[in-house]
XYZ file of C-alpha atoms in Angstrom:
682
model
C 2.321 15.784 -73.359
C 2.160 11.990 -73.549
C 1.426 10.640 -76.993
C -2.178 9.616 -77.507
C -2.779 6.231 -79.073
C -6.078 4.925 -80.413
C -8.106 2.457 -78.389
C -7.417 -1.129 -79.453
C -9.963 -2.740 -81.727
C -10.149 -6.496 -81.309
C -10.747 -8.404 -84.506
C -14.198 -9.973 -84.829
C -14.480 -13.618 -85.839
C -17.966 -15.062 -85.702
C -18.169 -18.180 -83.522
C -21.502 -19.975 -83.326
C -22.659 -21.267 -79.946
C -25.919 -23.213 -79.774
C -27.789 -24.685 -76.823
C -31.442 -25.607 -76.365
C -32.071 -24.375 -79.910
C -30.804 -20.917 -78.988
C -27.932 -19.535 -81.060
C -25.386 -17.015 -79.766
C -22.689 -15.509 -81.974
C -19.531 -14.767 -79.997
C -17.221 -12.590 -82.096
C -14.459 -12.559 -79.493
C -14.373 -16.264 -78.682
C -10.930 -16.429 -80.311
C -9.459 -14.673 -77.271
C -9.925 -17.973 -75.421
C -6.404 -19.189 -76.283
C -3.539 -18.205 -74.037
C -1.022 -19.741 -76.469
C -2.174 -17.682 -79.484
C 0.342 -14.854 -80.193
C -2.529 -12.671 -81.461
C -4.214 -12.970 -78.072
C -1.077 -11.927 -76.208
C -0.566 -9.073 -78.696
C -4.128 -7.829 -78.090
C -3.696 -7.889 -74.305
C -0.423 -6.015 -74.683
C -2.143 -3.424 -76.899
C -4.791 -2.910 -74.223
C -2.057 -2.523 -71.592
C -0.209 -0.008 -73.780
C -3.433 1.952 -74.306
C -4.106 1.999 -70.569
C -0.555 3.158 -69.846
C -0.758 5.920 -72.443
C -4.200 7.113 -71.313
C -3.156 7.295 -67.670
C 0.368 8.634 -68.212
C -0.530 11.953 -66.583
C -1.621 10.144 -63.405
C 1.615 8.134 -63.011
C 3.153 10.635 -60.621
C -0.064 10.707 -58.591
C -0.171 6.883 -58.573
C 3.341 6.826 -57.157
C 2.322 9.410 -54.569
C -0.674 7.277 -53.544
C 1.520 4.179 -53.359
C 4.028 5.912 -51.108
C 1.223 7.374 -48.998
C -0.418 3.978 -48.445
C 2.906 2.258 -47.862
C 3.883 4.909 -45.292
C 0.930 3.905 -43.089
C 2.135 0.304 -42.903
C 4.653 -0.714 -40.273
C 7.238 -2.452 -42.433
C 9.015 -4.278 -39.619
C 5.781 -5.740 -38.286
C 5.072 -9.080 -36.610
C 2.063 -11.220 -35.767
C 1.041 -12.040 -32.209
C 2.796 -15.328 -31.349
C 0.650 -18.391 -30.729
C 1.634 -21.548 -28.843
C 1.374 -25.005 -30.369
C 2.982 -28.322 -29.474
C 5.813 -26.874 -27.420
C 6.680 -23.878 -29.599
C 5.666 -20.250 -30.005
C 5.050 -19.493 -33.695
C 5.132 -16.047 -35.266
C 5.229 -14.377 -38.664
C 7.108 -11.149 -39.221
C 8.062 -8.721 -41.957
C 11.327 -6.847 -42.287
C 11.651 -3.338 -43.667
C 12.055 -3.176 -47.426
C 11.029 -6.795 -47.965
C 7.889 -8.051 -49.675
C 7.382 -11.468 -48.120
C 6.901 -12.886 -44.618
C 9.432 -14.672 -42.427
C 8.086 -17.642 -40.475
C 9.804 -18.249 -37.142
C 9.385 -20.055 -33.831
C 10.751 -20.134 -30.288
C 10.875 -23.194 -28.065
C 8.711 -23.199 -24.901
C 9.199 -19.518 -24.032
C 9.201 -16.227 -25.900
C 12.598 -15.492 -24.345
C 14.132 -18.443 -26.212
C 16.320 -17.870 -29.299
C 14.419 -17.335 -32.536
C 14.542 -20.125 -35.093
C 13.725 -19.057 -38.653
C 11.678 -21.748 -40.367
C 11.298 -19.988 -43.729
C 12.329 -16.639 -45.131
C 9.941 -16.299 -48.057
C 12.010 -13.429 -49.447
C 14.757 -15.964 -50.143
C 12.327 -18.504 -51.607
C 10.820 -15.827 -53.878
C 14.126 -14.688 -55.391
C 14.140 -14.902 -59.181
C 10.351 -15.247 -59.432
C 7.895 -12.541 -60.521
C 5.205 -14.302 -58.479
C 5.473 -16.230 -55.218
C 2.870 -17.689 -52.891
C 3.350 -19.929 -49.866
C 0.687 -22.592 -49.456
C 0.693 -24.963 -46.501
C 3.445 -24.678 -43.914
C 3.069 -27.401 -41.312
C 5.529 -28.897 -38.840
C 5.709 -32.607 -37.985
C 4.441 -33.714 -34.543
C 8.027 -34.231 -33.319
C 8.850 -30.654 -34.420
C 11.772 -31.822 -36.577
C 10.497 -31.488 -40.163
C 8.524 -28.784 -41.968
C 6.326 -29.551 -44.957
C 5.750 -26.523 -47.178
C 4.178 -25.710 -50.539
C 4.982 -22.939 -53.025
C 3.386 -21.547 -56.197
C 5.560 -19.428 -58.513
C 3.027 -18.946 -61.349
C -0.239 -17.826 -59.741
C -2.522 -20.650 -60.896
C -2.637 -22.145 -57.390
C -0.741 -25.259 -58.431
C 1.794 -25.920 -55.682
C 4.983 -27.909 -55.263
C 5.400 -29.551 -51.838
C 8.851 -29.853 -50.280
C 10.365 -30.600 -46.894
C 12.914 -28.958 -44.614
C 14.933 -30.572 -41.835
C 14.482 -28.088 -39.002
C 17.439 -29.500 -37.053
C 19.983 -28.998 -39.850
C 18.220 -26.297 -41.882
C 18.576 -28.378 -45.049
C 15.880 -28.511 -47.728
C 15.344 -32.223 -48.398
C 15.503 -33.589 -51.961
C 11.990 -35.047 -51.908
C 9.542 -33.053 -54.047
C 5.828 -33.515 -54.768
C 4.526 -31.611 -57.789
C 1.085 -30.482 -58.988
C -0.656 -30.280 -55.624
C -3.323 -27.949 -54.255
C -0.950 -26.718 -51.549
C -2.890 -28.518 -48.800
C -1.197 -31.187 -46.655
C -1.285 -32.634 -43.112
C 1.027 -34.853 -41.074
C 0.105 -38.227 -39.644
C 1.374 -38.861 -36.122
C 4.349 -40.985 -37.220
C 6.409 -37.938 -38.347
C 7.051 -39.695 -41.665
C 3.722 -39.638 -43.505
C 1.792 -36.752 -44.978
C -1.551 -36.713 -46.754
C -2.016 -34.167 -49.535
C -4.507 -33.306 -52.273
C -4.110 -32.986 -56.026
C -6.288 -31.277 -58.585
C -7.427 -32.304 -62.035
C -4.845 -30.828 -64.419
C -7.459 -29.248 -66.667
C -10.307 -28.212 -64.381
C -8.099 -27.660 -61.293
C -10.790 -29.356 -59.174
C -9.230 -30.865 -56.066
C -10.223 -34.482 -56.652
C -7.633 -36.887 -55.142
C -6.039 -37.519 -51.745
C -2.596 -39.145 -51.560
C -0.539 -40.673 -48.779
C 3.171 -39.938 -49.023
C 6.005 -41.537 -47.044
C 9.076 -39.384 -46.592
C 11.478 -42.288 -45.987
C 10.582 -44.216 -49.152
C 9.517 -41.255 -51.342
C 6.396 -43.258 -52.247
C 2.933 -41.845 -52.807
C -0.314 -43.802 -52.911
C -3.740 -42.463 -53.836
C -6.119 -43.193 -50.958
C -9.283 -41.557 -52.279
C -10.608 -40.096 -55.510
C -13.743 -37.968 -55.723
C -15.536 -39.038 -58.898
C -18.471 -36.596 -58.635
C -17.406 -33.522 -60.631
C -19.531 -31.215 -58.488
C -17.493 -32.077 -55.363
C -13.992 -30.978 -54.331
C -11.706 -32.418 -51.656
C -9.728 -31.092 -48.736
C -7.636 -32.787 -46.058
C -7.335 -31.693 -42.416
C -6.424 -32.921 -38.959
C -8.671 -32.658 -35.935
C -7.720 -30.180 -33.233
C -7.495 -33.160 -30.879
C -4.758 -34.484 -33.231
C -6.389 -37.918 -33.132
C -8.033 -37.964 -36.575
C -7.192 -37.216 -40.189
C -10.264 -35.986 -42.075
C -11.027 -35.944 -45.789
C -13.812 -33.526 -46.635
C -15.780 -33.940 -49.859
C -17.832 -30.812 -50.396
C -20.118 -29.257 -52.958
C -22.151 -26.081 -52.628
C -25.018 -27.959 -50.958
C -23.644 -31.257 -49.667
C -20.857 -32.545 -47.391
C -19.241 -35.886 -46.646
C -16.307 -36.725 -44.375
C -13.968 -39.691 -44.173
C -11.891 -40.189 -41.032
C -8.784 -42.162 -40.072
C -6.884 -42.291 -36.794
C -3.669 -40.308 -37.286
C -1.692 -42.947 -35.372
C -2.456 -45.474 -38.137
C -1.732 -43.741 -41.476
C -1.607 -47.037 -43.380
C -5.217 -47.722 -42.406
C -8.363 -47.133 -44.415
C -10.485 -44.000 -44.149
C -14.085 -44.683 -43.125
C -17.118 -42.626 -44.057
C -18.377 -40.508 -41.165
C -21.875 -40.014 -42.574
C -22.699 -40.785 -46.227
C -23.584 -37.783 -48.353
C -27.217 -36.837 -48.659
C -27.952 -34.148 -51.215
C -28.737 -30.869 -49.514
C -27.280 -31.928 -46.149
C -24.141 -30.062 -45.094
C -22.094 -30.894 -42.060
C -18.688 -30.230 -40.498
C -17.109 -32.117 -37.634
C -14.801 -31.608 -34.656
C -13.472 -34.311 -32.344
C -13.489 -34.002 -28.547
C -12.952 -36.761 -25.994
C -14.944 -39.789 -27.040
C -17.339 -37.875 -29.283
C -17.651 -35.784 -32.416
C -19.514 -32.488 -32.571
C -21.317 -31.716 -35.820
C -22.536 -28.414 -37.270
C -25.256 -29.303 -39.741
C -28.380 -28.186 -41.604
C -29.869 -31.689 -41.363
C -33.664 -31.871 -41.030
C -34.157 -28.492 -42.715
C -32.155 -26.599 -40.094
C -31.592 -23.739 -42.531
C -29.474 -21.675 -40.115
C -27.661 -24.796 -38.854
C -27.607 -26.495 -35.468
C -24.977 -28.274 -33.365
C -25.155 -32.014 -32.697
C -23.050 -34.688 -31.009
C -22.334 -38.350 -31.648
C -20.083 -41.086 -30.166
C -16.823 -41.472 -32.106
C -17.585 -45.159 -32.629
C -21.074 -44.489 -34.042
C -20.919 -41.551 -36.438
C -23.956 -42.118 -38.675
C -26.630 -39.436 -38.459
C -29.052 -41.814 -36.754
C -26.852 -41.473 -33.659
C -26.648 -37.670 -33.649
C -28.180 -35.853 -30.680
C -28.904 -32.145 -30.414
C -26.656 -29.758 -28.464
C -27.786 -26.372 -29.840
C -31.117 -26.361 -31.695
C -31.877 -24.572 -34.933
C -32.885 -20.919 -34.469
C -34.799 -19.026 -37.125
C -33.223 -15.673 -36.225
C -29.606 -16.775 -35.674
C -27.108 -18.325 -38.076
C -24.689 -20.756 -36.424
C -21.544 -20.075 -38.464
C -18.878 -22.159 -36.754
C -17.686 -23.497 -33.420
C -14.471 -24.132 -31.471
C -13.850 -26.769 -28.821
C -11.588 -26.358 -25.790
C -11.118 -28.677 -22.817
C -13.556 -26.741 -20.624
C -15.452 -24.589 -23.146
C -17.425 -24.621 -26.347
C -17.223 -21.374 -28.338
C -19.952 -20.699 -30.898
C -19.694 -18.096 -33.662
C -23.135 -16.812 -34.583
C -24.722 -14.080 -36.664
C -27.868 -12.219 -35.643
C -29.363 -9.228 -37.465
C -26.282 -9.090 -39.653
C -23.767 -8.832 -36.797
C -21.262 -11.431 -35.595
C -21.572 -12.760 -32.037
C -19.261 -14.954 -29.962
C -20.985 -17.175 -27.393
C -18.973 -18.887 -24.645
C -20.533 -22.106 -23.339
C -18.694 -23.725 -20.411
C -19.214 -27.484 -20.400
C -20.395 -26.935 -16.815
C -21.783 -23.455 -16.237
C -23.872 -20.667 -17.730
C -23.397 -19.549 -21.353
C -22.692 -15.884 -22.072
C -21.865 -13.598 -25.019
C -18.849 -11.370 -25.488
C -20.073 -7.758 -25.367
C -19.571 -5.600 -28.480
C -20.804 -2.029 -28.369
C -20.326 -0.766 -31.935
C -23.161 -0.239 -34.377
C -21.245 -2.042 -37.098
C -18.175 -4.237 -36.591
C -16.471 -7.541 -37.346
C -15.551 -10.133 -34.716
C -14.309 -13.672 -35.250
C -12.176 -16.297 -33.567
C -8.480 -16.177 -34.319
C -5.711 -18.774 -34.139
C -6.649 -21.224 -31.385
C -4.707 -24.448 -31.998
C -4.302 -25.394 -28.330
C -7.011 -27.495 -26.722
C -6.065 -27.285 -23.045
C -6.414 -23.538 -22.428
C -8.935 -21.106 -21.004
C -7.799 -18.331 -23.379
C -9.853 -17.606 -26.497
C -8.045 -15.538 -29.099
C -10.324 -13.482 -31.315
C -10.136 -10.569 -33.713
C -12.156 -7.360 -33.682
C -12.336 -4.415 -36.084
C -14.743 -1.932 -37.573
C -14.713 0.455 -40.523
C -12.923 3.080 -38.384
C -11.195 0.841 -35.810
C -8.010 -1.007 -36.821
C -8.075 -4.754 -36.357
C -7.132 -6.009 -32.917
C -5.996 -9.410 -31.689
C -7.538 -10.017 -28.276
C -6.920 -12.771 -25.728
C -10.044 -13.393 -23.668
C -9.977 -15.441 -20.457
C -13.163 -17.486 -20.644
C -13.049 -18.198 -16.879
C -12.440 -14.689 -15.514
C -13.977 -12.874 -18.541
C -10.969 -10.544 -18.659
C -9.561 -9.489 -22.011
C -6.128 -8.337 -23.066
C -5.552 -6.543 -26.372
C -2.445 -8.322 -27.630
C -2.058 -6.092 -30.644
C -3.873 -3.387 -32.544
C -2.965 -3.013 -36.195
C -0.469 -0.144 -36.269
C -1.342 2.719 -38.605
C 1.617 5.041 -38.973
C 1.304 8.771 -39.499
C -1.319 11.045 -37.960
C -4.195 8.546 -38.039
C -6.886 9.098 -35.413
C -9.934 6.844 -35.537
C -12.009 9.538 -33.837
C -11.893 11.596 -37.046
C -14.189 9.117 -38.785
C -17.867 8.406 -38.470
C -19.321 4.956 -39.109
C -22.938 3.928 -39.256
C -25.263 1.237 -40.474
C -27.953 2.170 -42.977
C -30.847 0.162 -44.385
C -32.098 0.545 -47.943
C -35.427 -0.904 -49.013
C -35.396 -3.139 -52.069
C -38.157 -3.119 -54.650
C -39.689 -6.251 -53.074
C -39.727 -4.611 -49.617
C -36.634 -6.386 -48.262
C -34.390 -4.203 -46.089
C -30.735 -4.265 -47.168
C -28.058 -3.291 -44.612
C -25.062 -1.142 -45.504
C -21.943 -0.311 -43.504
C -20.738 3.253 -44.014
C -17.636 5.245 -43.040
C -16.547 8.826 -43.786
C -14.688 11.758 -42.270
C -16.614 13.593 -39.582
C -17.940 16.966 -40.637
C -19.039 15.798 -44.056
C -22.263 17.392 -45.320
C -24.993 15.326 -46.928
C -25.464 17.642 -49.880
C -25.360 15.155 -52.751
C -21.905 16.319 -53.821
C -19.724 13.794 -52.001
C -17.835 11.160 -53.966
C -18.887 7.727 -52.767
C -17.484 4.252 -53.439
C -20.025 1.448 -53.027
C -18.558 -2.049 -52.710
C -20.194 -5.487 -52.582
C -19.684 -9.156 -53.353
C -22.973 -11.000 -52.863
C -22.251 -14.631 -53.798
C -21.495 -18.067 -52.326
C -22.990 -17.129 -48.976
C -19.838 -15.144 -48.244
C -20.527 -12.468 -45.649
C -18.719 -9.215 -46.442
C -18.286 -7.876 -42.930
C -17.351 -4.248 -42.169
C -13.572 -4.215 -41.951
C -10.827 -1.677 -41.402
C -8.446 -0.715 -44.194
C -5.521 1.664 -43.778
C -5.321 2.055 -47.557
C -8.949 3.212 -47.653
C -7.897 6.302 -45.691
C -6.455 7.684 -48.928
C -10.024 7.967 -50.197
C -11.700 8.991 -46.925
C -9.213 11.785 -46.313
C -9.963 13.164 -49.795
C -13.683 13.377 -49.093
C -14.927 9.964 -50.190
C -17.692 8.064 -48.448
C -17.042 4.302 -48.426
C -19.976 1.881 -48.255
C -20.231 -1.902 -48.129
C -23.634 -3.152 -49.301
C -24.586 -6.431 -47.591
C -26.721 -7.643 -50.464
C -28.504 -10.950 -50.902
C -26.259 -13.752 -52.062
C -24.104 -13.242 -48.988
C -25.063 -14.732 -45.626
C -25.048 -11.659 -43.400
C -28.699 -12.074 -42.426
C -28.691 -15.870 -42.261
C -28.906 -18.722 -44.706
C -32.114 -17.413 -46.281
C -30.168 -14.283 -47.299
C -27.921 -16.532 -49.355
C -30.686 -18.689 -50.783
C -32.524 -15.574 -51.983
C -29.494 -14.428 -53.985
C -28.501 -17.526 -55.959
C -29.737 -19.789 -58.763
C -33.083 -18.521 -60.101
C -33.077 -15.658 -57.565
C -29.632 -14.319 -58.530
C -31.016 -11.053 -59.891
C -31.877 -10.039 -56.303
C -28.133 -9.529 -55.818
C -28.022 -6.990 -58.642
C -31.248 -5.163 -57.832
C -30.267 -4.948 -54.144
C -27.057 -3.164 -55.132
C -28.976 -0.817 -57.425
C -31.510 -0.089 -54.680
C -28.668 0.668 -52.239
C -27.251 3.047 -54.852
C -30.612 4.799 -55.235
C -30.916 5.101 -51.439
C -27.512 6.777 -51.118
C -28.492 9.234 -53.844
C -31.968 9.906 -52.428
C -30.546 10.528 -48.948
C -27.986 12.931 -50.451
C -24.926 11.013 -49.352
C -23.897 11.327 -53.002
C -25.312 11.706 -56.512
C -25.055 9.855 -59.801
C -22.293 12.274 -60.817
C -20.200 11.174 -57.838
C -21.186 7.544 -57.185
C -18.690 4.797 -57.972
C -19.034 1.020 -57.725
C -16.465 -1.712 -57.176
C -16.474 -5.504 -57.103
C -14.182 -8.414 -57.872
C -14.610 -11.945 -59.232
C -18.283 -12.785 -58.564
C -18.486 -9.158 -57.433
C -17.206 -8.313 -60.904
C -20.226 -10.139 -62.292
C -22.268 -7.811 -60.102
C -20.506 -4.821 -61.660
C -21.204 -6.108 -65.170
C -24.865 -6.656 -64.393
C -25.526 -3.263 -62.780
C -23.962 -1.276 -65.612
C -26.184 -3.088 -68.089
C -29.259 -2.540 -65.912
C -28.689 0.968 -64.492
C -25.610 2.600 -66.038
C -26.971 6.083 -65.355
C -26.423 5.688 -61.588
C -22.632 5.509 -61.720
C -19.841 7.856 -62.719
C -17.273 5.063 -62.709
C -16.910 1.361 -62.001
C -13.955 -0.826 -61.003
C -14.309 -4.486 -61.991
C -11.530 -6.717 -60.677
C -11.058 -10.147 -62.342
C -14.765 -10.051 -63.278
C -16.782 -13.212 -63.945
C -18.823 -11.792 -66.829
C -19.249 -14.516 -69.474
C -21.525 -16.622 -67.306
C -23.321 -18.754 -69.887
C -20.311 -19.797 -71.957
C -18.188 -20.503 -68.893
C -20.847 -22.537 -67.131
C -21.372 -24.613 -70.280
C -17.654 -25.455 -70.449
C -16.946 -28.155 -67.882
C -13.248 -28.141 -68.786
C -12.786 -24.742 -67.149
C -11.639 -24.767 -63.521
C -14.450 -24.619 -60.957
C -17.338 -24.926 -63.448
C -18.973 -28.189 -62.372
C -18.656 -27.342 -58.702
C -20.548 -24.123 -59.355
C -23.799 -25.630 -60.613
C -25.447 -25.321 -57.187
C -24.533 -21.628 -57.075
C -25.506 -20.457 -60.562
C -27.457 -23.400 -61.965
C -26.562 -25.910 -64.652
C -27.174 -24.293 -68.056
C -27.479 -27.739 -69.626
C -30.973 -27.416 -68.173
C -32.990 -24.942 -70.202
C -34.497 -22.964 -67.318
C -31.052 -22.156 -65.924
C -29.647 -21.417 -69.360
C -32.388 -18.885 -70.081
C -32.137 -17.255 -66.656
C -28.328 -16.965 -66.846
C -28.502 -15.553 -70.334
C -30.948 -12.892 -69.123
C -28.327 -11.380 -66.778
C -24.906 -12.556 -68.028
C -23.010 -9.257 -68.471
C -21.225 -10.249 -71.682
C -24.419 -11.478 -73.319
C -26.303 -8.315 -72.375
C -23.896 -5.593 -73.470
C -25.861 -3.297 -75.745
C -25.669 0.059 -77.487
C -25.995 2.523 -74.610
C -23.926 4.942 -72.572
C -21.738 3.186 -70.002
C -19.920 4.575 -66.952
C -16.158 5.033 -66.950
C -14.640 1.574 -66.456
C -11.379 0.196 -65.090
C -11.162 -3.580 -65.576
C -8.282 -5.667 -64.229
C -7.334 -9.306 -64.748
C -4.405 -11.725 -64.529
C -3.162 -13.814 -67.434
C -2.724 -16.885 -65.214
C -5.975 -16.558 -63.279
C -7.315 -20.042 -62.581
C -10.679 -18.923 -61.200
C -11.884 -16.303 -63.658
C -10.055 -16.848 -66.916
C -8.483 -13.692 -68.395
C -10.526 -13.983 -71.593
C -13.797 -13.151 -69.807
C -12.836 -9.528 -69.030
C -10.904 -9.287 -72.325
C -13.951 -10.294 -74.396
C -16.207 -8.082 -72.299
C -14.056 -4.994 -72.803
C -13.796 -5.674 -76.543
C -17.573 -5.885 -76.829
C -18.080 -2.769 -74.709
C -15.684 -0.848 -76.961
C -17.719 -1.901 -79.977
C -21.165 -1.048 -78.592
C -20.937 1.739 -76.001
C -22.305 5.034 -77.278
C -20.264 7.531 -75.258
C -16.617 8.501 -74.880
C -16.180 7.514 -71.256
C -12.938 5.842 -70.245
C -12.637 2.081 -70.770
C -9.452 0.398 -69.585
C -8.372 -3.242 -69.551
C -5.290 -3.762 -67.374
C -3.864 -7.298 -67.542
C -1.150 -8.407 -65.157
C 0.843 -10.732 -67.403
C 2.520 -12.425 -64.407
C -0.299 -12.907 -61.902
C -3.369 -14.994 -61.155
C -6.699 -14.450 -59.390
C -5.260 -12.705 -56.347
C -3.267 -10.177 -58.352
C 0.363 -9.391 -57.743
C 2.217 -11.227 -55.011
C 4.382 -9.401 -52.537
C 3.352 -7.227 -49.652
C 3.671 -3.902 -51.438
C 3.170 -4.868 -55.073
C -0.556 -5.116 -54.347
C -0.507 -1.467 -53.236
C 0.599 -0.470 -56.726
C -2.504 -2.122 -58.158
C -4.637 -0.336 -55.561
C -2.978 2.976 -56.457
C -4.124 2.448 -60.054
C -7.718 1.958 -58.877
C -7.665 4.948 -56.534
C -6.095 7.231 -59.149
C -8.841 6.169 -61.586
C -11.502 7.318 -59.094
C -9.727 10.457 -57.962
C -8.934 11.523 -61.522
C -12.622 11.283 -62.411
C -13.374 13.497 -59.412
C -10.734 16.004 -60.484
C -8.768 15.386 -57.288
C -5.091 15.657 -58.158
C -3.347 15.579 -54.815
């Protein structure tokens, strides 16, 4: 038998926090110091405790890992796409963790040219992430960015694609975003503030002189920058964006030494995004209270909003999510009644929609870099249908499935049933859920069920296929995605009703979905599990404070749980840019509202579900100390003996382990946690 060790007890040091005359005592504030040896020792104690407590599941974890890995085609490749004279593809080789980027000139029968083998670049590093990989317009030089820590701070380098040599020029401390000007010698890239990691500066860099010049700095701490190039290849575009407001600056890519000009000055609450075509720009915007957005057009020489004219009007029932421009077609991605739609609008001709016949699915445009083509590439998947890459001829309306995600083994999608359910929230709002399970399952209240959600930033959590999820479905689990408010599945209002002073709708929606699944006998409180990560981890923290009795176990990945303290600390990455999402607690009304739901501030003496909490020491988005403090406080106050694990990856950041299969090991830990609680051993 493995040796039992006691649960770690974090030392308690009173730290006084005061705001608006309200005093909070944070006894675990001292964990907010990555350089303190006591902090590292505590995290290591928690890891040792987790390892000891789960020692009996190690063999099962390895079995799950091998099972999930066996479904994945190791020597897999992406569908090639054509751009600027070359076919580009990404492939994996058996036994290797990282992708290989390659290309072929003009035809797929041409010899393969390996641009980067990330397995070679990753050697000697416990973490590796490729950022931008972009080739110069003359196809001779590749600009690429790498992160070997996990804090999303990238180093940009260059490779001569004719000789294969990595050039000596190096640009450090970048966001990993960069674009080429049309002279094949100049790139524009972004840098972040060293402390907050907010992307706040754009630089021009000349390869021949190794000189960099800052061309724009975003002074407003609630805005972040990005740099892009128009699909037409004519313009470079700097985007300044906050949660509620956009502003673009544009410069002709033929004249990189020129000065960027403002497209349309920022107006608080007005969002817009632009795409160039011919002698005009097309603009997706919420201007004039177009809550679900509309599409407008303006001459490229007169870009101020007073010149914008309407192309697609605002529609109360349909969210205009994005658009793509081709020579002869406009493609519009929309969302109606929670489902994605793709509308094809010939510049001359009758618009039509792509037909989708599933009750619940995901469809979105894919990689479409070429302008002069009648082929739209899009992706399609559902909870039971593996993702497909489809080429659709917009003229003939014929489609060709270029690839369906291979699932090795005896997988048969016809063994699974998927459906869409609607729960009713306490305020009468209907909340959609996407559900999948093995056919033949009885609704007797005895089925284990994993309920997942995110519910923040207007991010729509569409029903997607997962080959790893089969390891739960084939052992009797029901898997449910709750499309709760705070996302944007049912339009912009869905998002607005789950943020700021309405954030609690996100939590109560999830609880009401849980109650619905129990009432309809899909599961019971003895068999219901919940999972969420990052802002979804905040959701997990809130629901177990509010309704712990509904859940047997909860998985919280990199959870954002210390909301008040984090949002009051503008030195922490992302904080100031988040004010429009959560509120600014320097204002009393937001402070009080945040404090009323912040998971860490609301831990109390009560019985809590079994908990598995994961984090990364180098996480730049949710700092490791939030889950560490939360677990310490839960250990102190919870009144039952349920499991409580803190598992810290000492090498990784927000996305967890790097490497194609390393992530499966983390998933095997989560699945074994659930299956062990269900008494399922094989």
